[in-house]
mmCIF file of C-alpha atoms in Angstrom:
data_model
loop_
_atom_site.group_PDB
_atom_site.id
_atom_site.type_symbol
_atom_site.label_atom_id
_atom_site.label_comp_id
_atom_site.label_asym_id
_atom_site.label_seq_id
_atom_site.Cartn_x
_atom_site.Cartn_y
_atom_site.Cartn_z
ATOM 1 C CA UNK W 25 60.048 -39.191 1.796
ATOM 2 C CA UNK W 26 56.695 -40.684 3.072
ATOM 3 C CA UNK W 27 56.678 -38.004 5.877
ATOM 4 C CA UNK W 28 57.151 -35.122 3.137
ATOM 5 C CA UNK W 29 54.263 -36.728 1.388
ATOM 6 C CA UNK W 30 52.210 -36.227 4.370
ATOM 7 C CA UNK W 31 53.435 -33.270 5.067
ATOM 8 C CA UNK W 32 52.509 -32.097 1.439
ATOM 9 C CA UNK W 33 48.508 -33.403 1.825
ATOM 10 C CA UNK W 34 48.175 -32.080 4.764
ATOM 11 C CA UNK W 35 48.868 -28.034 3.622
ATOM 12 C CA UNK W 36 46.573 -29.190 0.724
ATOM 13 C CA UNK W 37 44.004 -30.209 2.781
ATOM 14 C CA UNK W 38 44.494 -27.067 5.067
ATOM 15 C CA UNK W 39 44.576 -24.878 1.439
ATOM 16 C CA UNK W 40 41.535 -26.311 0.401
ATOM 17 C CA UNK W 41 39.834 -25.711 3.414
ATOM 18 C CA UNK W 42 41.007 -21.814 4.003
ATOM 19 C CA UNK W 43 39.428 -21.605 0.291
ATOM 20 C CA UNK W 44 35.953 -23.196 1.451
ATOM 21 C CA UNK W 45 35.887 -20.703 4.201
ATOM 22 C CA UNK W 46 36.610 -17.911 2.040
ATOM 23 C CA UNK W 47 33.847 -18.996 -0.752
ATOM 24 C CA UNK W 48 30.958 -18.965 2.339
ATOM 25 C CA UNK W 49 32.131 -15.714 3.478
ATOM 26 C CA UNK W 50 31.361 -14.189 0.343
ATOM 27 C CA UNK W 51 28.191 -15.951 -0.364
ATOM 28 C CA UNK W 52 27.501 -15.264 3.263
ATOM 29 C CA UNK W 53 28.315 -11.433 2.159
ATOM 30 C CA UNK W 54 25.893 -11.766 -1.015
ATOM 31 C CA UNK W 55 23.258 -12.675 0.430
ATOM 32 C CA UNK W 56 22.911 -10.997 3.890
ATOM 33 C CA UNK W 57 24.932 -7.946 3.842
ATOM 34 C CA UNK W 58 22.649 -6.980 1.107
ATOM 35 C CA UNK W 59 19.343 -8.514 1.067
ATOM 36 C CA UNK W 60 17.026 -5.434 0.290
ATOM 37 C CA UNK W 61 18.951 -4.421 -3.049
ATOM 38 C CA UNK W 62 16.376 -3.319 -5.863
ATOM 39 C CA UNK W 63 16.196 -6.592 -8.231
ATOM 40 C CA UNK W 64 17.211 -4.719 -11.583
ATOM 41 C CA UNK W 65 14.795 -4.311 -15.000
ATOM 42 C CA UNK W 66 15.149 -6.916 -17.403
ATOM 43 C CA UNK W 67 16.231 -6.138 -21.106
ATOM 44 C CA UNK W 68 13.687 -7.672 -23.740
ATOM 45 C CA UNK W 69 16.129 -10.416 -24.223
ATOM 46 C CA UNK W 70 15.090 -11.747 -20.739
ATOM 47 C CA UNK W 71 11.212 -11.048 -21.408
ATOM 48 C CA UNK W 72 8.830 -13.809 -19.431
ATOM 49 C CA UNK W 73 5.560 -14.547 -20.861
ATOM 50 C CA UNK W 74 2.588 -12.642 -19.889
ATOM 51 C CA UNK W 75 0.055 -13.788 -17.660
ATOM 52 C CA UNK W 76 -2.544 -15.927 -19.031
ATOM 53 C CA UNK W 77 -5.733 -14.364 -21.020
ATOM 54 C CA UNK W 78 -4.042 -10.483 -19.846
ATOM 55 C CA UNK W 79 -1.854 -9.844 -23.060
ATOM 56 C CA UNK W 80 -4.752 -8.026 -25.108
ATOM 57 C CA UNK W 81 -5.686 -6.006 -21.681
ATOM 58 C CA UNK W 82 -2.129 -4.997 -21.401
ATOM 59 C CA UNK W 83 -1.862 -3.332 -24.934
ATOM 60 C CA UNK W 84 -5.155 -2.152 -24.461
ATOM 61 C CA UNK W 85 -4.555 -0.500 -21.451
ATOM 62 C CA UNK W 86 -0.824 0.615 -22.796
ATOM 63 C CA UNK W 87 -2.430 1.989 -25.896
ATOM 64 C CA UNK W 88 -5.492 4.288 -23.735
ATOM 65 C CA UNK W 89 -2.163 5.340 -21.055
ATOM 66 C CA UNK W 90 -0.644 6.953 -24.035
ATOM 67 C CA UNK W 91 -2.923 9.808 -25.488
ATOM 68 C CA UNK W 92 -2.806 12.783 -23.867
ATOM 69 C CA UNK W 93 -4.191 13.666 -20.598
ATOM 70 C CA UNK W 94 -5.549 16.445 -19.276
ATOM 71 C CA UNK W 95 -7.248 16.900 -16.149
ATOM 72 C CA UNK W 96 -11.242 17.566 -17.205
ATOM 73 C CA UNK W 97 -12.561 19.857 -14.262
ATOM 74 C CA UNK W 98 -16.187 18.991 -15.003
ATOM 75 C CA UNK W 99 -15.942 15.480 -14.519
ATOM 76 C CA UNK W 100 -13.382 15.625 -11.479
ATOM 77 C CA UNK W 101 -16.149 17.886 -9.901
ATOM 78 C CA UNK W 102 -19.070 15.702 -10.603
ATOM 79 C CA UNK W 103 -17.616 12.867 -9.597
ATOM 80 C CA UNK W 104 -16.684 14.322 -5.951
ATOM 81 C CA UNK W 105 -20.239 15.600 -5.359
ATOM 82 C CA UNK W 106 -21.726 12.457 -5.908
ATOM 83 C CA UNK W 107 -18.749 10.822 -3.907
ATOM 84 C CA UNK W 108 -19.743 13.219 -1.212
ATOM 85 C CA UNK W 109 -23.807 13.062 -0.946
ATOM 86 C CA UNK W 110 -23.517 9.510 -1.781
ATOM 87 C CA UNK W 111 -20.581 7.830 0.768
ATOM 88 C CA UNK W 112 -21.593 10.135 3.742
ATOM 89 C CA UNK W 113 -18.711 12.668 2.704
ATOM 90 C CA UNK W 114 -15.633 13.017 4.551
ATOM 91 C CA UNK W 115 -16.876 13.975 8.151
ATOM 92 C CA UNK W 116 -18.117 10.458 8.283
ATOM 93 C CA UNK W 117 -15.555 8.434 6.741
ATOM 94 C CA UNK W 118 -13.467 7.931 9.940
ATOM 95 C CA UNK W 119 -15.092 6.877 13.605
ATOM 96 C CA UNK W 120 -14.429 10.273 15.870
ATOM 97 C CA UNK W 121 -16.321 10.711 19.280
ATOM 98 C CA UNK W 122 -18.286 13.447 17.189
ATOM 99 C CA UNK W 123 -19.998 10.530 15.024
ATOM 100 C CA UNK W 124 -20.323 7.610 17.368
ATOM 101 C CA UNK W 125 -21.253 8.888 21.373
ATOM 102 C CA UNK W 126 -20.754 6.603 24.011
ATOM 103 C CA UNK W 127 -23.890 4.538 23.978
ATOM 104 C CA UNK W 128 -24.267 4.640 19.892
ATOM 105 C CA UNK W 129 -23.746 0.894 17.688
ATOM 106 C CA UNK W 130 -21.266 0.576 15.657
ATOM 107 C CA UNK W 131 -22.122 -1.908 12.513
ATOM 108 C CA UNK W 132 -19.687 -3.801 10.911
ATOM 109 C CA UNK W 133 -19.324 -3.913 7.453
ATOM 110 C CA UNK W 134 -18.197 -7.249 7.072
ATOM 111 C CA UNK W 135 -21.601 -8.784 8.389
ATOM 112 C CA UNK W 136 -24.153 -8.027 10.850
ATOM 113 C CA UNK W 137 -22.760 -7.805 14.137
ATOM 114 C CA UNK W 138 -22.838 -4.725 16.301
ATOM 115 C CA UNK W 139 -21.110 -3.495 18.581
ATOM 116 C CA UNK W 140 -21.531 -0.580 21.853
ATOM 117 C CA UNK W 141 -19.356 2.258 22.030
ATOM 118 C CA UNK W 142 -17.967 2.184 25.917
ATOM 119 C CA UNK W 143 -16.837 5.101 27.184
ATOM 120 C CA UNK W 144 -13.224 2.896 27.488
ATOM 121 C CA UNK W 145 -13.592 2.624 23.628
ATOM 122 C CA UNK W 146 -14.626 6.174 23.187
ATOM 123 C CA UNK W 147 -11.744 7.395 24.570
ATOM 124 C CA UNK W 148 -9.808 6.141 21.664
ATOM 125 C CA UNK W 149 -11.534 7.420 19.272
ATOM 126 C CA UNK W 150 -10.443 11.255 17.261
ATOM 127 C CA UNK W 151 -12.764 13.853 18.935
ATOM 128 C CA UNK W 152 -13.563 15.494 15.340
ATOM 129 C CA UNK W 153 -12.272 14.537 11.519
ATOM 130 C CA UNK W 154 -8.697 15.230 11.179
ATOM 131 C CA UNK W 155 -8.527 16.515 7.598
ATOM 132 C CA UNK W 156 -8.563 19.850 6.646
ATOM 133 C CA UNK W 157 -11.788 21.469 5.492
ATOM 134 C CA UNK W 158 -10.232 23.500 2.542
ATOM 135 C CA UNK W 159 -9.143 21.173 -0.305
ATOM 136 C CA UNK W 160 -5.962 20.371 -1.003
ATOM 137 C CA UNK W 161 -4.254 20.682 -4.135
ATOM 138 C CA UNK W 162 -2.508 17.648 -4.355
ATOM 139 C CA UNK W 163 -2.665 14.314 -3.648
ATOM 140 C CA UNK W 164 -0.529 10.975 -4.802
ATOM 141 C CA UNK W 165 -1.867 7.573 -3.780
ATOM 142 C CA UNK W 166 0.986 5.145 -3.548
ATOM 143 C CA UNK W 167 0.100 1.769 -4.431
ATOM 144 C CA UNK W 168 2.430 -1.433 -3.613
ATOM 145 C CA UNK W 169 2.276 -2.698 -7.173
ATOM 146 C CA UNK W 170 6.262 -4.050 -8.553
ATOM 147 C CA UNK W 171 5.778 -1.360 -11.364
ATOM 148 C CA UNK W 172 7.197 0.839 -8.782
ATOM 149 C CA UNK W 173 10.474 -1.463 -9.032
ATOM 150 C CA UNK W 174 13.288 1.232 -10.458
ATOM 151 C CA UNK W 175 11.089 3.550 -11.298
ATOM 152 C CA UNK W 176 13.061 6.503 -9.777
ATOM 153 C CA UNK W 177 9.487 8.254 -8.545
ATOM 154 C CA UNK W 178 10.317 8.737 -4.880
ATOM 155 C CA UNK W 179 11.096 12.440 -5.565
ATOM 156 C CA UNK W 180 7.730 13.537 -7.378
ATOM 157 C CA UNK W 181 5.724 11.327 -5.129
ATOM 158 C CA UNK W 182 7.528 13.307 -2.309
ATOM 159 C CA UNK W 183 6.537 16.829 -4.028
ATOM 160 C CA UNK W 184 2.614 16.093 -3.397
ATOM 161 C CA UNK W 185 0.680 18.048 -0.758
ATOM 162 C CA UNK W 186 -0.585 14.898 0.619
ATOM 163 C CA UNK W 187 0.651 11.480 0.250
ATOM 164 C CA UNK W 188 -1.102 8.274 1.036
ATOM 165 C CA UNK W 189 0.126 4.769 1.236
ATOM 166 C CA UNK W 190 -0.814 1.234 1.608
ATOM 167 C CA UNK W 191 -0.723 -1.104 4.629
ATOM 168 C CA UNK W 192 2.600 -0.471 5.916
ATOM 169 C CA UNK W 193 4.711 -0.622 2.718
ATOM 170 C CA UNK W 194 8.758 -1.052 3.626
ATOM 171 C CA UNK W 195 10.297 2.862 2.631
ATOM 172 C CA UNK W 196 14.020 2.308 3.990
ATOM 173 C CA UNK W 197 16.739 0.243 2.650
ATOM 174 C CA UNK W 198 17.198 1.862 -1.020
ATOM 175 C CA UNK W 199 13.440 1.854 -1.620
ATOM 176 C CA UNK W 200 13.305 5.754 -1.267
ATOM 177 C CA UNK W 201 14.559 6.613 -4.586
ATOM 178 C CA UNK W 202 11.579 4.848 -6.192
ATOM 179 C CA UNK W 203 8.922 5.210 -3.764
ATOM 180 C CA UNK W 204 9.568 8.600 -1.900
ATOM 181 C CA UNK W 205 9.823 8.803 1.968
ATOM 182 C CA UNK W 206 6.814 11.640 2.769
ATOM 183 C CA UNK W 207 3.913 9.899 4.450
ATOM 184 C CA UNK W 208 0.559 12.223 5.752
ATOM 185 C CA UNK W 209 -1.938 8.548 5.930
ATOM 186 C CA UNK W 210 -0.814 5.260 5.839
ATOM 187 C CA UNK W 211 -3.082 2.170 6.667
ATOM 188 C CA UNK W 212 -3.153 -0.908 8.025
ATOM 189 C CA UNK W 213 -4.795 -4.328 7.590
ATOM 190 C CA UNK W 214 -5.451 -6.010 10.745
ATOM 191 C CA UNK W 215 -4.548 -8.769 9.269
ATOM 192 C CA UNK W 216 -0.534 -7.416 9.128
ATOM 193 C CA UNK W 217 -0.747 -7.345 13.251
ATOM 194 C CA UNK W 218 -1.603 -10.964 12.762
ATOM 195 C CA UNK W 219 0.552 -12.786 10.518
ATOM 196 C CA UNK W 220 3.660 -10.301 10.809
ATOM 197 C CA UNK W 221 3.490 -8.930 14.805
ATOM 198 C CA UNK W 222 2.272 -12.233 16.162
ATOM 199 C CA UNK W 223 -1.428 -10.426 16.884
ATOM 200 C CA UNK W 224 0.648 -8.417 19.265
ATOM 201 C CA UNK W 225 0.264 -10.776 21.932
ATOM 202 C CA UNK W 226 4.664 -11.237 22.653
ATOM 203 C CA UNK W 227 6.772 -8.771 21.614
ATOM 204 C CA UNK W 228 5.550 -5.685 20.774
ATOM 205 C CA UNK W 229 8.450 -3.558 20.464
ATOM 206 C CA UNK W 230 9.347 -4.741 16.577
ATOM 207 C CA UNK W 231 5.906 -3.288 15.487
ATOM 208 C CA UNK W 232 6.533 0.060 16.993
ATOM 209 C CA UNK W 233 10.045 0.158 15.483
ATOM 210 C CA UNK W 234 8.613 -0.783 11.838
ATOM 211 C CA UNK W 235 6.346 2.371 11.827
ATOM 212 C CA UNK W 236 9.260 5.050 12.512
ATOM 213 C CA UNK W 237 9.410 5.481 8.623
ATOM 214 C CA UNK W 238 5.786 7.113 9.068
ATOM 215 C CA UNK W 239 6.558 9.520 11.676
ATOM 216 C CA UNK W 240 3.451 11.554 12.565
ATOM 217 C CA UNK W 241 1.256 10.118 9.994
ATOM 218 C CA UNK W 242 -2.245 9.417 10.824
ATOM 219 C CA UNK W 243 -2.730 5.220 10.324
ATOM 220 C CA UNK W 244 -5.537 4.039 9.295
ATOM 221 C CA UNK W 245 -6.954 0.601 11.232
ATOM 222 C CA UNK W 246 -9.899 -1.498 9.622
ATOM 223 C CA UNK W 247 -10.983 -2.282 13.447
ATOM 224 C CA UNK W 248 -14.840 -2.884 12.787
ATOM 225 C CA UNK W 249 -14.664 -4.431 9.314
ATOM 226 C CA UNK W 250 -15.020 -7.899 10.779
ATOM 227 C CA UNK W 251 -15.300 -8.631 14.794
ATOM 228 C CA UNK W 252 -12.425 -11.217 14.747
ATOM 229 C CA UNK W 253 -10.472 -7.894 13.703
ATOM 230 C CA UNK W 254 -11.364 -5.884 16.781
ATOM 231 C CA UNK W 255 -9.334 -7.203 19.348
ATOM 232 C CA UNK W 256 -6.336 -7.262 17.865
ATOM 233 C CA UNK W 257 -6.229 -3.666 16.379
ATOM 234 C CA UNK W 258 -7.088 -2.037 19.619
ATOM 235 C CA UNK W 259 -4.369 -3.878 20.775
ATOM 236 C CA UNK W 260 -2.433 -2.108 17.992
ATOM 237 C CA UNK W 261 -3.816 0.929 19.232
ATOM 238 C CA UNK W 262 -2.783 0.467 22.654
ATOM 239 C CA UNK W 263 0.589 -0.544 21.753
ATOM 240 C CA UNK W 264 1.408 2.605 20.221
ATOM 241 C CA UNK W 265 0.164 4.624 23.221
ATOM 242 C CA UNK W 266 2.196 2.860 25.550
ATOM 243 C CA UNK W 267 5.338 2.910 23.331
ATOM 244 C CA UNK W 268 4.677 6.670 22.863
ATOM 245 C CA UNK W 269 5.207 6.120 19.180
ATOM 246 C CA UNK W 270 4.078 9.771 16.715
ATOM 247 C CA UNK W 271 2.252 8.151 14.664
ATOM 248 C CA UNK W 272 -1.731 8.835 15.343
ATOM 249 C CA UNK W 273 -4.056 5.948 14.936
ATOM 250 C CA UNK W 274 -7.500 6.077 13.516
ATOM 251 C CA UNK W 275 -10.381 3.807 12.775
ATOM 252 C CA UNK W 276 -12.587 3.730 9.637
ATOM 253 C CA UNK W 277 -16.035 3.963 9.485
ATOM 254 C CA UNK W 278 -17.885 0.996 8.192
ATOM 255 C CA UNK W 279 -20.804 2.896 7.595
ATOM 256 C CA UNK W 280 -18.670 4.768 4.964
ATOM 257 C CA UNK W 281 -16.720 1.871 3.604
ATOM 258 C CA UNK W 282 -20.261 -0.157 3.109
ATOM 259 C CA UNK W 283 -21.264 3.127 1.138
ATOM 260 C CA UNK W 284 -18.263 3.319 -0.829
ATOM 261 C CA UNK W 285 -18.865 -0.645 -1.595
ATOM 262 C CA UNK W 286 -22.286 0.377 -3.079
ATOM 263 C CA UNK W 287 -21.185 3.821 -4.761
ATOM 264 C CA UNK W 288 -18.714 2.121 -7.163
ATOM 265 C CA UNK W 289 -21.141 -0.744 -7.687
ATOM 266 C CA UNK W 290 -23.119 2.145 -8.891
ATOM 267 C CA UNK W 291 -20.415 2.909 -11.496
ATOM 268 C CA UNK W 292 -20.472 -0.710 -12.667
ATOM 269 C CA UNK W 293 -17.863 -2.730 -10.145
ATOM 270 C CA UNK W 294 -19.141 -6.025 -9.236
ATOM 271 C CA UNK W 295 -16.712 -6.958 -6.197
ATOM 272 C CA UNK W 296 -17.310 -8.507 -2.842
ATOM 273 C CA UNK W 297 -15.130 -5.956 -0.868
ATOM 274 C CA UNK W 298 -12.929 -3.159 -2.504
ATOM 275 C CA UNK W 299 -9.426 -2.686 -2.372
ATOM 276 C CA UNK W 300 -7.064 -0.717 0.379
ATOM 277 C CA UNK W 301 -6.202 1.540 -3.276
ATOM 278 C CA UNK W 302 -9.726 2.063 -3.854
ATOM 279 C CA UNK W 303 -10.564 3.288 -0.592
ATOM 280 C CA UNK W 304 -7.680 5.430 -0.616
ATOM 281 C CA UNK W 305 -8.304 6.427 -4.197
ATOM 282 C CA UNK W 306 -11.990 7.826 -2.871
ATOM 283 C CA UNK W 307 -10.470 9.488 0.050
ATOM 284 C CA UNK W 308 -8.380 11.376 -1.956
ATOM 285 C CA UNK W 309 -10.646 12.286 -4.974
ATOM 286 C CA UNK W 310 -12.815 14.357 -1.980
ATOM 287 C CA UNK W 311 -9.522 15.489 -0.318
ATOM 288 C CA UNK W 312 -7.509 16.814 -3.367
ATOM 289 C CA UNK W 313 -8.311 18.961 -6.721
ATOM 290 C CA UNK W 314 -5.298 16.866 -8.241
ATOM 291 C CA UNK W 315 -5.070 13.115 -7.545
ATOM 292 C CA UNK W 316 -2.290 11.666 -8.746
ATOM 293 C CA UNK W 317 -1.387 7.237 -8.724
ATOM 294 C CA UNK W 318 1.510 5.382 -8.470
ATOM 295 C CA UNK W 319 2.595 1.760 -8.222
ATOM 296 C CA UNK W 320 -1.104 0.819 -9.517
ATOM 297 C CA UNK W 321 -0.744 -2.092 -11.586
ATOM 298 C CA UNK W 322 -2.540 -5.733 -11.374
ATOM 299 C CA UNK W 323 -0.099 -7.441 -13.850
ATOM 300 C CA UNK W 324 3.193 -9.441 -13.898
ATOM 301 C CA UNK W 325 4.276 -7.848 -16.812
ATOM 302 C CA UNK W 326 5.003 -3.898 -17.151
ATOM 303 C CA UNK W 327 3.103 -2.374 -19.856
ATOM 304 C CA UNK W 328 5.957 -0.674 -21.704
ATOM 305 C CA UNK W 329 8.061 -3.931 -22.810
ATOM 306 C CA UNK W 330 6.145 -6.573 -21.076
ATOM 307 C CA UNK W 331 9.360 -7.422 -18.697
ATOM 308 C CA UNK W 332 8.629 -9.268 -15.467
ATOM 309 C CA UNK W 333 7.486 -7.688 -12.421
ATOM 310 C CA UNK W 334 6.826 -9.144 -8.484
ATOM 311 C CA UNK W 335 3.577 -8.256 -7.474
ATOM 312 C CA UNK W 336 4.525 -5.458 -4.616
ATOM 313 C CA UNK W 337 7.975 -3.570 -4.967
ATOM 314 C CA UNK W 338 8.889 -5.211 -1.842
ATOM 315 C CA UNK W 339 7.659 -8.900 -2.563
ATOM 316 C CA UNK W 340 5.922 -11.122 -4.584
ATOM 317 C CA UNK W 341 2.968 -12.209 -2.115
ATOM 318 C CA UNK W 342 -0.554 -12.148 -4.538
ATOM 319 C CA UNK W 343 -3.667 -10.278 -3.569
ATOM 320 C CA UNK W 344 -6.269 -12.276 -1.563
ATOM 321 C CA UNK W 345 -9.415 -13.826 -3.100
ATOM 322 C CA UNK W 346 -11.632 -10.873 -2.566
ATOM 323 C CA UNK W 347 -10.340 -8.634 -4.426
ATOM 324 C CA UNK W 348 -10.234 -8.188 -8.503
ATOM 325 C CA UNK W 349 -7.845 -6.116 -9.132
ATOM 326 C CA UNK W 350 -7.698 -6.386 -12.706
ATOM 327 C CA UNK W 351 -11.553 -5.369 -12.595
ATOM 328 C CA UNK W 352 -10.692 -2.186 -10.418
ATOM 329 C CA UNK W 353 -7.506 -0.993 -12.576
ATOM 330 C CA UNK W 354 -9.808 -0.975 -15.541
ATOM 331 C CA UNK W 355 -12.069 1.501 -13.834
ATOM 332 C CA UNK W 356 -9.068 3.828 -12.554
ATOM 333 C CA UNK W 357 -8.120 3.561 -16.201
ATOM 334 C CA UNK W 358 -11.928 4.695 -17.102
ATOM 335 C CA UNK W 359 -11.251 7.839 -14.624
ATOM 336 C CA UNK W 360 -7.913 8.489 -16.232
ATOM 337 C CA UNK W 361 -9.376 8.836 -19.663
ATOM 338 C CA UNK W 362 -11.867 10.943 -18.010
ATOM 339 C CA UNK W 363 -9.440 13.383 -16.716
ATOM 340 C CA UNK W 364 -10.668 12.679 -13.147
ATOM 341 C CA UNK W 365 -7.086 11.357 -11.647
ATOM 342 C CA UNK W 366 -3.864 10.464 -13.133
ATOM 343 C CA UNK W 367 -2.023 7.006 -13.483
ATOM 344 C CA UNK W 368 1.542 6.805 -13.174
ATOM 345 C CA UNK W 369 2.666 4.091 -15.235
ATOM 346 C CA UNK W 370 5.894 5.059 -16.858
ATOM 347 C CA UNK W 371 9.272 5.546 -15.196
ATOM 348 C CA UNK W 372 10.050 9.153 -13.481
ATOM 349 C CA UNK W 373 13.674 8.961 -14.910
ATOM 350 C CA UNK W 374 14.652 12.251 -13.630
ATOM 351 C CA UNK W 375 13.291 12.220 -10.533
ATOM 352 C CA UNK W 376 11.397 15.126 -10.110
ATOM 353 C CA UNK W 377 8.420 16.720 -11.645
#
């Protein structure tokens, strides 16, 4: 009897811990197996409270976003000819061996160090400007902001002539459906070599592999912005060479980003440095007739229904302390009104155009 007793614990015990095993495998499952799943929209039963002192911007900006719009040639045009004779224009706004000979100083924006073009560093710069001279016709700026969460956009982002996008923004693992796939310029913060790659200094070979999503892109590198950012993008650049990755590398000018800094102070921003959006958002107002914005959006809370939103698609890391982004939306709204570009903030619920 006392044996059958034992007998009778000891399947329990071996029950009970068959069970356990079974209950981490599927948390296990849950949680690794599919870690990149799109977090789903919340209903207005699950509404968070907005952020602090934003709630009357919201609605303001919510009410402006919904009368018409209509693109308003006149002002689109005016405001790309001053863009042009006042930021140096396009041929300028990108370091080629046509705009700084070996010999010449490069300035950098972020203070006032200098620094001589070698005929070493020459060599990696572009030989002329890479865009085209005609105009496009279309361009869409994709922003990393968590309005882009579900938004089913990927497709008419996709359709544009040229598309732009942020500092190495994840594509892949079910992200394509809402943020498209089609890449022509990405950039890239230095700072992402640092803090994700390890400044490039062990292995290199994840960084390579992370920009296959790009293909033949041309990647933008802020490499003279600041001088502690120097070293470690040309080792970016040099990385890519040696792992014969397509994508083409590029430096910006700081003589055109310090222009660009004082242009839209011009037009009434007060900000230390602009945005990677802004920049792009001037790049493509003298590249494109039709400039088009997506995932633009400073707030935690969407504008439709006020649910809660991370602050990139892909994360919920917040901006750094230079920039104001509320401060910088406010003037893309201005432009939208004006019929210069067009904000994307709604859903694109059937995909396409």
């Amino acid at each position: 009897m006392r044996g059958q007793l034992q007998k009778s614990r000891f399947s329990l015990v071996i029950t009970l811990l068959c069970l356990g095993s079974l209950l981490t495998s599927l948390i296990w499952y849950n949680y690794n197996v599919e870690p990149h799943r799109l977090p789903p929209k919340k209903n207005l039963s699950q509404l968070s409270k907005p952020c602090k002192d934003c709630t009357n911007f919201i609605h303001k900006a919510a009410e402006r976003y919904s009368l018409t719009w209509k693109k308003q040639e006149d002002n689109y045009q005016k405001l790309r000819s001053k863009l042009s004779s006042e930021c140096l224009g396009l041929d300028k706004a990108l370091i080629t061996q046509n705009n700084n000979p070996v010999g010449s100083e490069i300035v950098y924006d972020g203070g006032k160090k200098t620094l001589q073009v070698t005929p070493e560093l020459f060599s990696m710069f572009m030989k002329d400007q890479p865009f085209s001279n005609k105009t496009l016709d279309t361009c869409a700026v994709v922003g990393n902001g968590g309005i882009l969460i579900n938004s089913s956009c990927g497709e008419r982002i996709d359709s544009a002539q040229f598309v732009i996008r942020c500092n190495l923004a994840p594509l892949g693992n079910g992200y394509e459906k809402h943020v498209g796939i089609k890449t022509d310029f990405v950039t890239a913060n230095p700072s992402i070599f640092t803090n994700k790659y390890g400044a490039l200094n062990g292995r290199r070979r994840p960084f390579v592999e992370s920009l296959s999503s790009y293909g033949n892109s041309l990647l933008l590198i802020h490499a003279f912005s600041f001088s502690a950012y120097t070293a470690v993008s040309l080792r970016a650049f040099y990385t890519i060479k040696d792992f014969e990755s397509p994508i083409r590398p590029v430096f910006s000018n700081p003589e055109y980003l310090k222009s660009l800094i004082l242009f839209w102070r011009s037009q009434g921003l007060s900000e230390k440095r602009l945005s990677t959006g802004l920049i792009t958002t001037s790049l493509a107002l003298q590249l494109c007739n039709n400039v088009d914005l997506y995932g633009f959006w400073p707030f935690s809370n969407h504008p439709q229904d006020l649910h809660p939103l991370t602050n990139h698609y892909y994360d919920d890391i917040k901006p750094n302390k230079f920039h104001v982004m509320p401060a910088e939306f406010d003037l893309l709204m201005k432009l939208h009104s004006q019929g210069i570009l067009r904000l994307h903030l709604e859903d694109c619920p059937t995909g396409g155009k």
